[in-house]
Each structure stands twice: as C-alpha cells, then as structure tokens.
Amino acid sequence: MSSTSEVRLGVVVSGWPRVSETFALNELLALRRAGMLAAVFATKPGDPSLRQPGWDEIDPLVEVLPGGDVDAQAAVVAERLAGAGVAGVHGYFAHQPAAVAAAAAARLGVPYGFSAHALDVRKVPPAELAERAAGAAVVVSCNRETAASIEAAGTTPRLVAHGVDLDRFSPAPPPGGPVTSLLAVGRLVEKKGFDVLVEALALVDRPCRLRLVGDGPERPRLEAAVARLGLGDRVDLLGRRTHADLPALYAAADVVVVPSVVDANADRDGLPNVVLEAM
C-alpha cells in the first residue's frame, strides 16, 4: 500500500471560490500541505470579490470547468489528470461535483469518493444517490443528519466533523460590558432564521446590540424589519467578513446566536461552522 505522502487526489468542488465554504478550503489546504492534492476542478465559477485567508495557496491548482453536463466536465477532468498518477477523484458535495468525480474516475480507472453536507444530498434523487454512494470507495459526512440520509440510501458513510483552526479561533474572555453584545454569522438566506432573531430582539428588555455578519437575498427584508421594529440603534448589518476579521468579532461578543430554521423548500442547516468557531 502506498504511504500517505504518495497518495495524490483530484478534487471536484462546486463554485470556486466561495467565501462561505471555509470548510472546503480548510480541507483542501490540509490535503495540499500533506502533499496529497494533485488538482482542483470547480463545476462553476464562484465569487472572487472577497477572499478567505489561504485562498491564494489553493487558487493556482484550481481550474473552473467549462459549462456543460456531467460527462463533458468529467472528460476535461480525466484529460487533465491523465498521467498524473492520481489514486482517486473526490467530489466535494453529493450533487454535480460527486457525479463529475465518479464519471472522471471511471475514465481514469481509479476509485472515487464524495463528501456530503446538507442541501447537496437533497438535490440528488434518492435512487441516484443510492447508486452513487454504493459505487464510491468512501462517502464522508460532516454531521449526523446528513449521515442518516446516506445510510437511508444504503451506504454507511464515514462521519468526519469539520474542524476549526485553533491558532486563528482561540478562546478570549467575554467583554462583559453594560450592553450585551450579540453576534450572528451566516448567509442572509431564509434557513438561517435571522428574521426570527430580529423579531426576538424587539422583545428583549435589556441593553443589547446585535452585529449580523453576512450578505444575501434576505438583506432587504431584514433591513425593512429592523426599520419597522425601530431597531436601527441596536442592529448592525456588517456585510460579509472573512476569517481575517471573524476571530475579533467573536471575541467581542457576549453571545453568538445561531437561529437556524427549516425554510419553505425544506432546506436546513446541518452543523453550521459558526457553532464550532464560536465554541
């Protein structure tokens, strides 16, 4: 059997880069630093306007695939990896990245695996998910709820929880001032439940202030709710921030709030990284 340092993988991700997918970036960085990352392929462009620390280390290895179906993208991946001596191809997410990884691996004659997180599992029809999981050398899940979905499809996944960089996110004493400082972090989408948080804040009868980090389609509705409830002096919508800024924001908070809900499309969080970072 090859040693870890001799094993090299091709990895297929979804959009690259994405400021919210720090868990994917961290795992790619770990693979690269272990000498195991041959190349990264993205099934679609992401948003490079805000870059997480470490992004520049991985970016030279990334190729954004031309638009097209799974077979067309897999053909490009297989062509790029031919002769690179990869031991396998891994798809980061159960939907198109996993499908492209599986098809590319078949062309190369190597195994494939994939990681499942939350919404990506629900994007795949159950029969297709069962077939994809059954053919994989490994299926990784980061939380028990998604693991249960994979088990229901007939395959036992490996549960590997996301980690946190403890050099970056280190404990700090709470500020403990006269005004309770609240922090919420996440994309401004329905499933994050930030509308519920704003409504709840209007009921709080003690001095407090909320900093809300993130951006997304729910921002206008949240701004309207803040104005309607007269919370302009208690809520700061800070927009997106990277891990260069977030540790200081966590340290300045007395309480981190994660008010996730099930949205109208039955989408919901698995285990938000915000919880781990706050802990």
PDB file of C-alpha atoms in Angstrom:
ATOM      1  CA  MET A   1       0.000   0.000   0.000  1.00  0.00           C
ATOM      2  CA  SER A   2       1.244   3.496  -0.804  1.00  0.00           C
ATOM      3  CA  SER A   3       2.176   5.809   2.042  1.00  0.00           C
ATOM      4  CA  THR A   4       0.005   8.877   2.612  1.00  0.00           C
ATOM      5  CA  SER A   5       2.625  11.144   1.064  1.00  0.00           C
ATOM      6  CA  GLU A   6       2.471   9.117  -2.164  1.00  0.00           C
ATOM      7  CA  VAL A   7      -1.319   9.302  -2.498  1.00  0.00           C
ATOM      8  CA  ARG A   8      -2.480  12.171  -4.686  1.00  0.00           C
ATOM      9  CA  LEU A   9      -6.076  13.076  -5.389  1.00  0.00           C
ATOM     10  CA  GLY A  10      -8.007  15.124  -7.872  1.00  0.00           C
ATOM     11  CA  VAL A  11     -10.824  17.033  -6.177  1.00  0.00           C
ATOM     12  CA  VAL A  12     -14.008  18.412  -7.738  1.00  0.00           C
ATOM     13  CA  VAL A  13     -15.767  21.252  -5.905  1.00  0.00           C
ATOM     14  CA  SER A  14     -18.851  23.300  -6.751  1.00  0.00           C
ATOM     15  CA  GLY A  15     -18.270  27.051  -7.179  1.00  0.00           C
ATOM     16  CA  TRP A  16     -14.759  28.418  -6.691  1.00  0.00           C
ATOM     17  CA  PRO A  17     -14.106  30.476  -4.697  1.00  0.00           C
ATOM     18  CA  ARG A  18     -16.906  30.865  -2.166  1.00  0.00           C
ATOM     19  CA  VAL A  19     -16.369  32.861   0.990  1.00  0.00           C
ATOM     20  CA  SER A  20     -18.940  30.780   2.905  1.00  0.00           C
ATOM     21  CA  GLU A  21     -17.312  27.406   2.204  1.00  0.00           C
ATOM     22  CA  THR A  22     -14.369  27.713   4.551  1.00  0.00           C
ATOM     23  CA  PHE A  23     -14.757  24.038   5.472  1.00  0.00           C
ATOM     24  CA  ALA A  24     -13.910  23.053   1.893  1.00  0.00           C
ATOM     25  CA  LEU A  25     -10.988  25.463   1.735  1.00  0.00           C
ATOM     26  CA  ASN A  26      -9.573  24.149   5.021  1.00  0.00           C
ATOM     27  CA  GLU A  27      -9.681  20.548   3.833  1.00  0.00           C
ATOM     28  CA  LEU A  28      -8.056  21.448   0.519  1.00  0.00           C
ATOM     29  CA  LEU A  29      -5.311  23.259   2.407  1.00  0.00           C
ATOM     30  CA  ALA A  30      -4.754  20.202   4.605  1.00  0.00           C
ATOM     31  CA  LEU A  31      -4.528  17.924   1.553  1.00  0.00           C
ATOM     32  CA  ARG A  32      -2.095  20.243  -0.169  1.00  0.00           C
ATOM     33  CA  ARG A  33       0.139  20.573   2.875  1.00  0.00           C
ATOM     34  CA  ALA A  34       0.201  16.774   3.171  1.00  0.00           C
ATOM     35  CA  GLY A  35       1.325  16.550  -0.449  1.00  0.00           C
ATOM     36  CA  MET A  36      -1.891  14.800  -1.479  1.00  0.00           C
ATOM     37  CA  LEU A  37      -3.608  17.403  -3.685  1.00  0.00           C
ATOM     38  CA  ALA A  38      -2.944  16.986  -7.401  1.00  0.00           C
ATOM     39  CA  ALA A  39      -5.534  19.408  -8.802  1.00  0.00           C
ATOM     40  CA  VAL A  40      -8.880  21.015  -8.051  1.00  0.00           C
ATOM     41  CA  PHE A  41     -11.747  21.438 -10.503  1.00  0.00           C
ATOM     42  CA  ALA A  42     -14.805  23.644  -9.985  1.00  0.00           C
ATOM     43  CA  THR A  43     -18.059  22.869 -11.771  1.00  0.00           C
ATOM     44  CA  LYS A  44     -18.863  26.601 -11.971  1.00  0.00           C
ATOM     45  CA  PRO A  45     -17.337  29.985 -11.145  1.00  0.00           C
ATOM     46  CA  GLY A  46     -17.686  31.377  -7.642  1.00  0.00           C
ATOM     47  CA  ASP A  47     -17.202  34.901  -6.348  1.00  0.00           C
ATOM     48  CA  PRO A  48     -13.595  36.126  -6.001  1.00  0.00           C
ATOM     49  CA  SER A  49     -14.550  39.540  -4.612  1.00  0.00           C
ATOM     50  CA  LEU A  50     -13.859  38.513  -1.006  1.00  0.00           C
ATOM     51  CA  ARG A  51     -11.009  36.095  -0.342  1.00  0.00           C
ATOM     52  CA  GLN A  52     -10.573  33.930   2.721  1.00  0.00           C
ATOM     53  CA  PRO A  53      -7.070  33.529   4.181  1.00  0.00           C
ATOM     54  CA  GLY A  54      -5.451  30.585   2.378  1.00  0.00           C
ATOM     55  CA  TRP A  55      -7.370  31.145  -0.858  1.00  0.00           C
ATOM     56  CA  ASP A  56      -4.212  32.170  -2.731  1.00  0.00           C
ATOM     57  CA  GLU A  57      -2.475  28.945  -1.744  1.00  0.00           C
ATOM     58  CA  ILE A  58      -5.092  26.774  -3.455  1.00  0.00           C
ATOM     59  CA  ASP A  59      -6.142  29.014  -6.337  1.00  0.00           C
ATOM     60  CA  PRO A  60      -3.203  28.130  -8.651  1.00  0.00           C
ATOM     61  CA  LEU A  61      -4.331  24.489  -8.505  1.00  0.00           C
ATOM     62  CA  VAL A  62      -7.935  25.256  -9.463  1.00  0.00           C
ATOM     63  CA  GLU A  63      -9.457  25.013 -12.937  1.00  0.00           C
ATOM     64  CA  VAL A  64     -13.027  26.189 -13.427  1.00  0.00           C
ATOM     65  CA  LEU A  65     -14.579  23.712 -15.824  1.00  0.00           C
ATOM     66  CA  PRO A  66     -16.429  24.890 -18.914  1.00  0.00           C
ATOM     67  CA  GLY A  67     -20.177  24.829 -18.572  1.00  0.00           C
ATOM     68  CA  GLY A  68     -21.823  21.621 -19.652  1.00  0.00           C
ATOM     69  CA  ASP A  69     -23.256  18.349 -18.471  1.00  0.00           C
ATOM     70  CA  VAL A  70     -21.568  15.855 -16.169  1.00  0.00           C
ATOM     71  CA  ASP A  71     -19.985  13.813 -18.963  1.00  0.00           C
ATOM     72  CA  ALA A  72     -18.492  16.866 -20.658  1.00  0.00           C
ATOM     73  CA  GLN A  73     -16.989  18.151 -17.428  1.00  0.00           C
ATOM     74  CA  ALA A  74     -15.752  14.689 -16.465  1.00  0.00           C
ATOM     75  CA  ALA A  75     -13.971  14.364 -19.799  1.00  0.00           C
ATOM     76  CA  VAL A  76     -11.999  17.540 -19.054  1.00  0.00           C
ATOM     77  CA  VAL A  77     -11.115  16.351 -15.548  1.00  0.00           C
ATOM     78  CA  ALA A  78      -9.958  12.980 -16.857  1.00  0.00           C
ATOM     79  CA  GLU A  79      -7.889  14.607 -19.596  1.00  0.00           C
ATOM     80  CA  ARG A  80      -6.161  16.918 -17.117  1.00  0.00           C
ATOM     81  CA  LEU A  81      -5.426  14.122 -14.649  1.00  0.00           C
ATOM     82  CA  ALA A  82      -4.293  11.534 -17.194  1.00  0.00           C
ATOM     83  CA  GLY A  83      -0.714  10.590 -16.429  1.00  0.00           C
ATOM     84  CA  ALA A  84      -0.715  12.471 -13.112  1.00  0.00           C
ATOM     85  CA  GLY A  85      -0.725   9.245 -11.130  1.00  0.00           C
ATOM     86  CA  VAL A  86      -3.753  10.111  -9.026  1.00  0.00           C
ATOM     87  CA  ALA A  87      -5.067   7.428  -6.699  1.00  0.00           C
ATOM     88  CA  GLY A  88      -8.640   8.665  -6.921  1.00  0.00           C
ATOM     89  CA  VAL A  89     -11.031  11.535  -7.574  1.00  0.00           C
ATOM     90  CA  HIS A  90     -13.093  13.059  -4.773  1.00  0.00           C
ATOM     91  CA  GLY A  91     -16.254  15.136  -5.183  1.00  0.00           C
ATOM     92  CA  TYR A  92     -16.870  17.810  -2.605  1.00  0.00           C
ATOM     93  CA  PHE A  93     -20.697  17.716  -2.376  1.00  0.00           C
ATOM     94  CA  ALA A  94     -23.078  14.917  -3.315  1.00  0.00           C
ATOM     95  CA  HIS A  95     -24.655  16.509  -6.394  1.00  0.00           C
ATOM     96  CA  GLN A  96     -22.789  17.575  -9.548  1.00  0.00           C
ATOM     97  CA  PRO A  97     -19.268  17.559  -8.038  1.00  0.00           C
ATOM     98  CA  ALA A  98     -19.721  13.928  -6.967  1.00  0.00           C
ATOM     99  CA  ALA A  99     -21.231  12.979 -10.320  1.00  0.00           C
ATOM    100  CA  VAL A 100     -18.322  14.568 -12.191  1.00  0.00           C
ATOM    101  CA  ALA A 101     -15.814  12.890  -9.872  1.00  0.00           C
ATOM    102  CA  ALA A 102     -17.423   9.490 -10.418  1.00  0.00           C
ATOM    103  CA  ALA A 103     -17.504   9.834 -14.202  1.00  0.00           C
ATOM    104  CA  ALA A 104     -13.925  11.137 -14.353  1.00  0.00           C
ATOM    105  CA  ALA A 105     -12.682   8.336 -12.109  1.00  0.00           C
ATOM    106  CA  ALA A 106     -14.353   5.763 -14.370  1.00  0.00           C
ATOM    107  CA  ARG A 107     -12.487   7.200 -17.363  1.00  0.00           C
ATOM    108  CA  LEU A 108      -9.206   7.062 -15.445  1.00  0.00           C
ATOM    109  CA  GLY A 109      -9.775   3.612 -13.954  1.00  0.00           C
ATOM    110  CA  VAL A 110      -9.412   4.815 -10.346  1.00  0.00           C
ATOM    111  CA  PRO A 111     -11.827   4.908  -7.369  1.00  0.00           C
ATOM    112  CA  TYR A 112     -13.955   7.899  -6.457  1.00  0.00           C
ATOM    113  CA  GLY A 113     -15.411   9.229  -3.251  1.00  0.00           C
ATOM    114  CA  PHE A 114     -17.516  12.173  -2.216  1.00  0.00           C
ATOM    115  CA  SER A 115     -18.391  14.350   0.770  1.00  0.00           C
ATOM    116  CA  ALA A 116     -21.994  15.107   1.703  1.00  0.00           C
ATOM    117  CA  HIS A 117     -23.069  18.126   3.743  1.00  0.00           C
ATOM    118  CA  ALA A 118     -26.721  19.202   3.764  1.00  0.00           C
ATOM    119  CA  LEU A 119     -28.654  20.664   0.825  1.00  0.00           C
ATOM    120  CA  ASP A 120     -26.437  18.834  -1.689  1.00  0.00           C
ATOM    121  CA  VAL A 121     -27.883  15.480  -0.584  1.00  0.00           C
ATOM    122  CA  ARG A 122     -31.421  16.739  -1.128  1.00  0.00           C
ATOM    123  CA  LYS A 123     -30.509  17.871  -4.650  1.00  0.00           C
ATOM    124  CA  VAL A 124     -29.953  14.262  -5.723  1.00  0.00           C
ATOM    125  CA  PRO A 125     -32.907  11.899  -6.389  1.00  0.00           C
ATOM    126  CA  PRO A 126     -32.869   9.041  -3.840  1.00  0.00           C
ATOM    127  CA  ALA A 127     -32.228   6.288  -6.422  1.00  0.00           C
ATOM    128  CA  GLU A 128     -29.363   8.268  -7.951  1.00  0.00           C
ATOM    129  CA  LEU A 129     -27.878   8.990  -4.517  1.00  0.00           C
ATOM    130  CA  ALA A 130     -28.074   5.293  -3.609  1.00  0.00           C
ATOM    131  CA  GLU A 131     -26.289   4.272  -6.812  1.00  0.00           C
ATOM    132  CA  ARG A 132     -23.612   6.960  -6.411  1.00  0.00           C
ATOM    133  CA  ALA A 133     -22.957   6.061  -2.780  1.00  0.00           C
ATOM    134  CA  ALA A 134     -22.849   2.323  -3.492  1.00  0.00           C
ATOM    135  CA  GLY A 135     -20.181   2.813  -6.151  1.00  0.00           C
ATOM    136  CA  ALA A 136     -17.974   5.082  -4.043  1.00  0.00           C
ATOM    137  CA  ALA A 137     -14.820   3.919  -2.315  1.00  0.00           C
ATOM    138  CA  VAL A 138     -15.701   6.274   0.530  1.00  0.00           C
ATOM    139  CA  VAL A 139     -18.549   8.617   1.411  1.00  0.00           C
ATOM    140  CA  VAL A 140     -17.803  11.276   4.024  1.00  0.00           C
ATOM    141  CA  SER A 141     -20.431  13.137   6.021  1.00  0.00           C
ATOM    142  CA  CYS A 142     -19.727  16.050   8.346  1.00  0.00           C
ATOM    143  CA  ASN A 143     -22.862  15.735  10.510  1.00  0.00           C
ATOM    144  CA  ARG A 144     -25.180  13.016  11.764  1.00  0.00           C
ATOM    145  CA  GLU A 145     -28.280  14.261   9.921  1.00  0.00           C
ATOM    146  CA  THR A 146     -26.606  14.008   6.528  1.00  0.00           C
ATOM    147  CA  ALA A 147     -25.032  10.707   7.553  1.00  0.00           C
ATOM    148  CA  ALA A 148     -28.549   9.407   8.195  1.00  0.00           C
ATOM    149  CA  SER A 149     -29.561  10.381   4.644  1.00  0.00           C
ATOM    150  CA  ILE A 150     -26.629   8.421   3.240  1.00  0.00           C
ATOM    151  CA  GLU A 151     -27.470   5.439   5.449  1.00  0.00           C
ATOM    152  CA  ALA A 152     -31.056   5.581   4.199  1.00  0.00           C
ATOM    153  CA  ALA A 153     -29.615   5.310   0.684  1.00  0.00           C
ATOM    154  CA  GLY A 154     -27.958   2.021   1.681  1.00  0.00           C
ATOM    155  CA  THR A 155     -24.365   3.065   2.422  1.00  0.00           C
ATOM    156  CA  THR A 156     -22.590   3.677   5.710  1.00  0.00           C
ATOM    157  CA  PRO A 157     -20.619   6.930   5.497  1.00  0.00           C
ATOM    158  CA  ARG A 158     -17.578   7.967   7.473  1.00  0.00           C
ATOM    159  CA  LEU A 159     -18.547  10.719   9.883  1.00  0.00           C
ATOM    160  CA  VAL A 160     -15.774  13.331   9.857  1.00  0.00           C
ATOM    161  CA  ALA A 161     -16.810  16.512  11.619  1.00  0.00           C
ATOM    162  CA  HIS A 162     -15.466  19.830  10.433  1.00  0.00           C
ATOM    163  CA  GLY A 163     -12.576  21.223  12.396  1.00  0.00           C
ATOM    164  CA  VAL A 164     -11.549  24.706  13.472  1.00  0.00           C
ATOM    165  CA  ASP A 165      -8.142  26.326  13.224  1.00  0.00           C
ATOM    166  CA  LEU A 166      -7.382  26.861  16.922  1.00  0.00           C
ATOM    167  CA  ASP A 167      -4.466  29.123  16.115  1.00  0.00           C
ATOM    168  CA  ARG A 168      -6.926  31.504  14.471  1.00  0.00           C
ATOM    169  CA  PHE A 169     -10.002  30.917  16.644  1.00  0.00           C
ATOM    170  CA  SER A 170      -8.584  30.936  20.163  1.00  0.00           C
ATOM    171  CA  PRO A 171     -10.502  31.480  23.426  1.00  0.00           C
ATOM    172  CA  ALA A 172     -10.859  35.006  24.738  1.00  0.00           C
ATOM    173  CA  PRO A 173     -12.663  36.340  27.839  1.00  0.00           C
ATOM    174  CA  PRO A 174     -16.116  37.780  27.088  1.00  0.00           C
ATOM    175  CA  PRO A 175     -16.305  41.579  27.038  1.00  0.00           C
ATOM    176  CA  GLY A 176     -18.909  41.721  29.806  1.00  0.00           C
ATOM    177  CA  GLY A 177     -19.852  45.361  29.381  1.00  0.00           C
ATOM    178  CA  PRO A 178     -23.152  47.012  30.363  1.00  0.00           C
ATOM    179  CA  VAL A 179     -24.593  46.326  26.879  1.00  0.00           C
ATOM    180  CA  THR A 180     -24.863  42.632  25.940  1.00  0.00           C
ATOM    181  CA  SER A 181     -23.124  42.110  22.604  1.00  0.00           C
ATOM    182  CA  LEU A 182     -24.795  39.597  20.278  1.00  0.00           C
ATOM    183  CA  LEU A 183     -23.218  38.174  17.127  1.00  0.00           C
ATOM    184  CA  ALA A 184     -24.802  36.202  14.287  1.00  0.00           C
ATOM    185  CA  VAL A 185     -22.871  34.985  11.240  1.00  0.00           C
ATOM    186  CA  GLY A 186     -24.112  33.429   8.013  1.00  0.00           C
ATOM    187  CA  ARG A 187     -25.512  33.942   4.557  1.00  0.00           C
ATOM    188  CA  LEU A 188     -28.637  36.077   4.597  1.00  0.00           C
ATOM    189  CA  VAL A 189     -30.969  33.323   3.430  1.00  0.00           C
ATOM    190  CA  GLU A 190     -34.222  32.058   4.890  1.00  0.00           C
ATOM    191  CA  LYS A 191     -32.866  28.913   6.553  1.00  0.00           C
ATOM    192  CA  LYS A 192     -30.518  30.937   8.767  1.00  0.00           C
ATOM    193  CA  GLY A 193     -33.516  32.315  10.670  1.00  0.00           C
ATOM    194  CA  PHE A 194     -32.173  35.837  11.022  1.00  0.00           C
ATOM    195  CA  ASP A 195     -35.667  37.262  10.561  1.00  0.00           C
ATOM    196  CA  VAL A 196     -36.693  35.363  13.698  1.00  0.00           C
ATOM    197  CA  LEU A 197     -33.671  36.775  15.508  1.00  0.00           C
ATOM    198  CA  VAL A 198     -34.573  40.366  14.609  1.00  0.00           C
ATOM    199  CA  GLU A 199     -38.181  39.857  15.724  1.00  0.00           C
ATOM    200  CA  ALA A 200     -36.950  38.344  19.005  1.00  0.00           C
ATOM    201  CA  LEU A 201     -34.567  41.225  19.595  1.00  0.00           C
ATOM    202  CA  ALA A 202     -37.526  43.600  19.607  1.00  0.00           C
ATOM    203  CA  LEU A 203     -38.851  41.715  22.655  1.00  0.00           C
ATOM    204  CA  VAL A 204     -35.635  41.948  24.663  1.00  0.00           C
ATOM    205  CA  ASP A 205     -35.936  44.430  27.546  1.00  0.00           C
ATOM    206  CA  ARG A 206     -32.260  44.762  28.461  1.00  0.00           C
ATOM    207  CA  PRO A 207     -29.486  46.766  26.772  1.00  0.00           C
ATOM    208  CA  CYS A 208     -28.097  44.725  23.887  1.00  0.00           C
ATOM    209  CA  ARG A 209     -26.709  45.173  20.420  1.00  0.00           C
ATOM    210  CA  LEU A 210     -26.623  42.719  17.515  1.00  0.00           C
ATOM    211  CA  ARG A 211     -23.900  42.508  14.904  1.00  0.00           C
ATOM    212  CA  LEU A 212     -25.035  40.460  11.913  1.00  0.00           C
ATOM    213  CA  VAL A 213     -22.267  39.308   9.567  1.00  0.00           C
ATOM    214  CA  GLY A 214     -23.177  38.122   6.073  1.00  0.00           C
ATOM    215  CA  ASP A 215     -24.987  39.046   2.908  1.00  0.00           C
ATOM    216  CA  GLY A 216     -27.583  37.521   0.643  1.00  0.00           C
ATOM    217  CA  PRO A 217     -31.084  37.806  -0.799  1.00  0.00           C
ATOM    218  CA  GLU A 218     -32.773  38.284   2.590  1.00  0.00           C
ATOM    219  CA  ARG A 219     -30.914  41.528   3.307  1.00  0.00           C
ATOM    220  CA  PRO A 220     -33.663  43.904   2.068  1.00  0.00           C
ATOM    221  CA  ARG A 221     -36.267  42.080   4.153  1.00  0.00           C
ATOM    222  CA  LEU A 222     -34.052  42.193   7.230  1.00  0.00           C
ATOM    223  CA  GLU A 223     -33.348  45.892   6.727  1.00  0.00           C
ATOM    224  CA  ALA A 224     -37.088  46.521   6.452  1.00  0.00           C
ATOM    225  CA  ALA A 225     -37.740  44.547   9.644  1.00  0.00           C
ATOM    226  CA  VAL A 226     -35.061  46.483  11.527  1.00  0.00           C
ATOM    227  CA  ALA A 227     -36.658  49.762  10.425  1.00  0.00           C
ATOM    228  CA  ARG A 228     -40.221  48.585  11.145  1.00  0.00           C
ATOM    229  CA  LEU A 229     -39.312  47.455  14.658  1.00  0.00           C
ATOM    230  CA  GLY A 230     -37.276  50.581  15.438  1.00  0.00           C
ATOM    231  CA  LEU A 231     -34.065  48.618  15.951  1.00  0.00           C
ATOM    232  CA  GLY A 232     -31.737  50.822  13.928  1.00  0.00           C
ATOM    233  CA  ASP A 233     -29.693  51.676  17.019  1.00  0.00           C
ATOM    234  CA  ARG A 234     -29.428  48.017  18.124  1.00  0.00           C
ATOM    235  CA  VAL A 235     -28.639  46.126  14.896  1.00  0.00           C
ATOM    236  CA  ASP A 236     -25.572  46.487  12.693  1.00  0.00           C
ATOM    237  CA  LEU A 237     -25.608  44.675   9.344  1.00  0.00           C
ATOM    238  CA  LEU A 238     -21.888  44.338   8.707  1.00  0.00           C
ATOM    239  CA  GLY A 239     -21.953  42.543   5.349  1.00  0.00           C
ATOM    240  CA  ARG A 240     -19.536  39.726   4.542  1.00  0.00           C
ATOM    241  CA  ARG A 241     -16.352  39.182   6.516  1.00  0.00           C
ATOM    242  CA  THR A 242     -13.540  36.663   6.167  1.00  0.00           C
ATOM    243  CA  HIS A 243     -11.614  34.656   8.730  1.00  0.00           C
ATOM    244  CA  ALA A 244      -9.168  37.552   8.857  1.00  0.00           C
ATOM    245  CA  ASP A 245     -11.884  39.538  10.686  1.00  0.00           C
ATOM    246  CA  LEU A 246     -14.151  36.985  12.341  1.00  0.00           C
ATOM    247  CA  PRO A 247     -11.990  35.971  15.343  1.00  0.00           C
ATOM    248  CA  ALA A 248     -12.036  39.545  16.659  1.00  0.00           C
ATOM    249  CA  LEU A 249     -15.808  39.730  16.150  1.00  0.00           C
ATOM    250  CA  TYR A 250     -16.326  36.502  18.098  1.00  0.00           C
ATOM    251  CA  ALA A 251     -14.044  37.777  20.864  1.00  0.00           C
ATOM    252  CA  ALA A 252     -16.063  40.985  21.130  1.00  0.00           C
ATOM    253  CA  ALA A 253     -19.368  39.113  21.557  1.00  0.00           C
ATOM    254  CA  ASP A 254     -21.009  38.010  24.799  1.00  0.00           C
ATOM    255  CA  VAL A 255     -23.368  35.667  22.938  1.00  0.00           C
ATOM    256  CA  VAL A 256     -23.281  34.072  19.494  1.00  0.00           C
ATOM    257  CA  VAL A 257     -26.761  33.312  18.168  1.00  0.00           C
ATOM    258  CA  VAL A 258     -27.465  30.608  15.548  1.00  0.00           C
ATOM    259  CA  PRO A 259     -31.246  30.736  14.943  1.00  0.00           C
ATOM    260  CA  SER A 260     -31.475  28.243  12.044  1.00  0.00           C
ATOM    261  CA  VAL A 261     -34.903  27.171  10.772  1.00  0.00           C
ATOM    262  CA  VAL A 262     -36.340  24.841   8.124  1.00  0.00           C
ATOM    263  CA  ASP A 263     -37.138  27.039   5.125  1.00  0.00           C
ATOM    264  CA  ALA A 264     -40.052  26.891   2.689  1.00  0.00           C
ATOM    265  CA  ASN A 265     -38.172  24.394   0.492  1.00  0.00           C
ATOM    266  CA  ALA A 266     -37.339  22.136   3.468  1.00  0.00           C
ATOM    267  CA  ASP A 267     -33.709  23.233   3.345  1.00  0.00           C
ATOM    268  CA  ARG A 268     -31.974  23.455   6.707  1.00  0.00           C
ATOM    269  CA  ASP A 269     -28.529  23.657   8.214  1.00  0.00           C
ATOM    270  CA  GLY A 270     -26.557  20.609   9.184  1.00  0.00           C
ATOM    271  CA  LEU A 271     -23.989  21.759  11.728  1.00  0.00           C
ATOM    272  CA  PRO A 272     -23.070  25.359  10.914  1.00  0.00           C
ATOM    273  CA  ASN A 273     -19.342  26.066  11.212  1.00  0.00           C
ATOM    274  CA  VAL A 274     -20.340  29.196  13.129  1.00  0.00           C
ATOM    275  CA  VAL A 275     -21.164  26.966  16.111  1.00  0.00           C
ATOM    276  CA  LEU A 276     -17.706  25.404  16.073  1.00  0.00           C
ATOM    277  CA  GLU A 277     -15.944  28.716  15.612  1.00  0.00           C
ATOM    278  CA  ALA A 278     -17.900  30.288  18.452  1.00  0.00           C
ATOM    279  CA  MET A 279     -17.128  27.384  20.773  1.00  0.00           C
TER     280      MET A 279
END
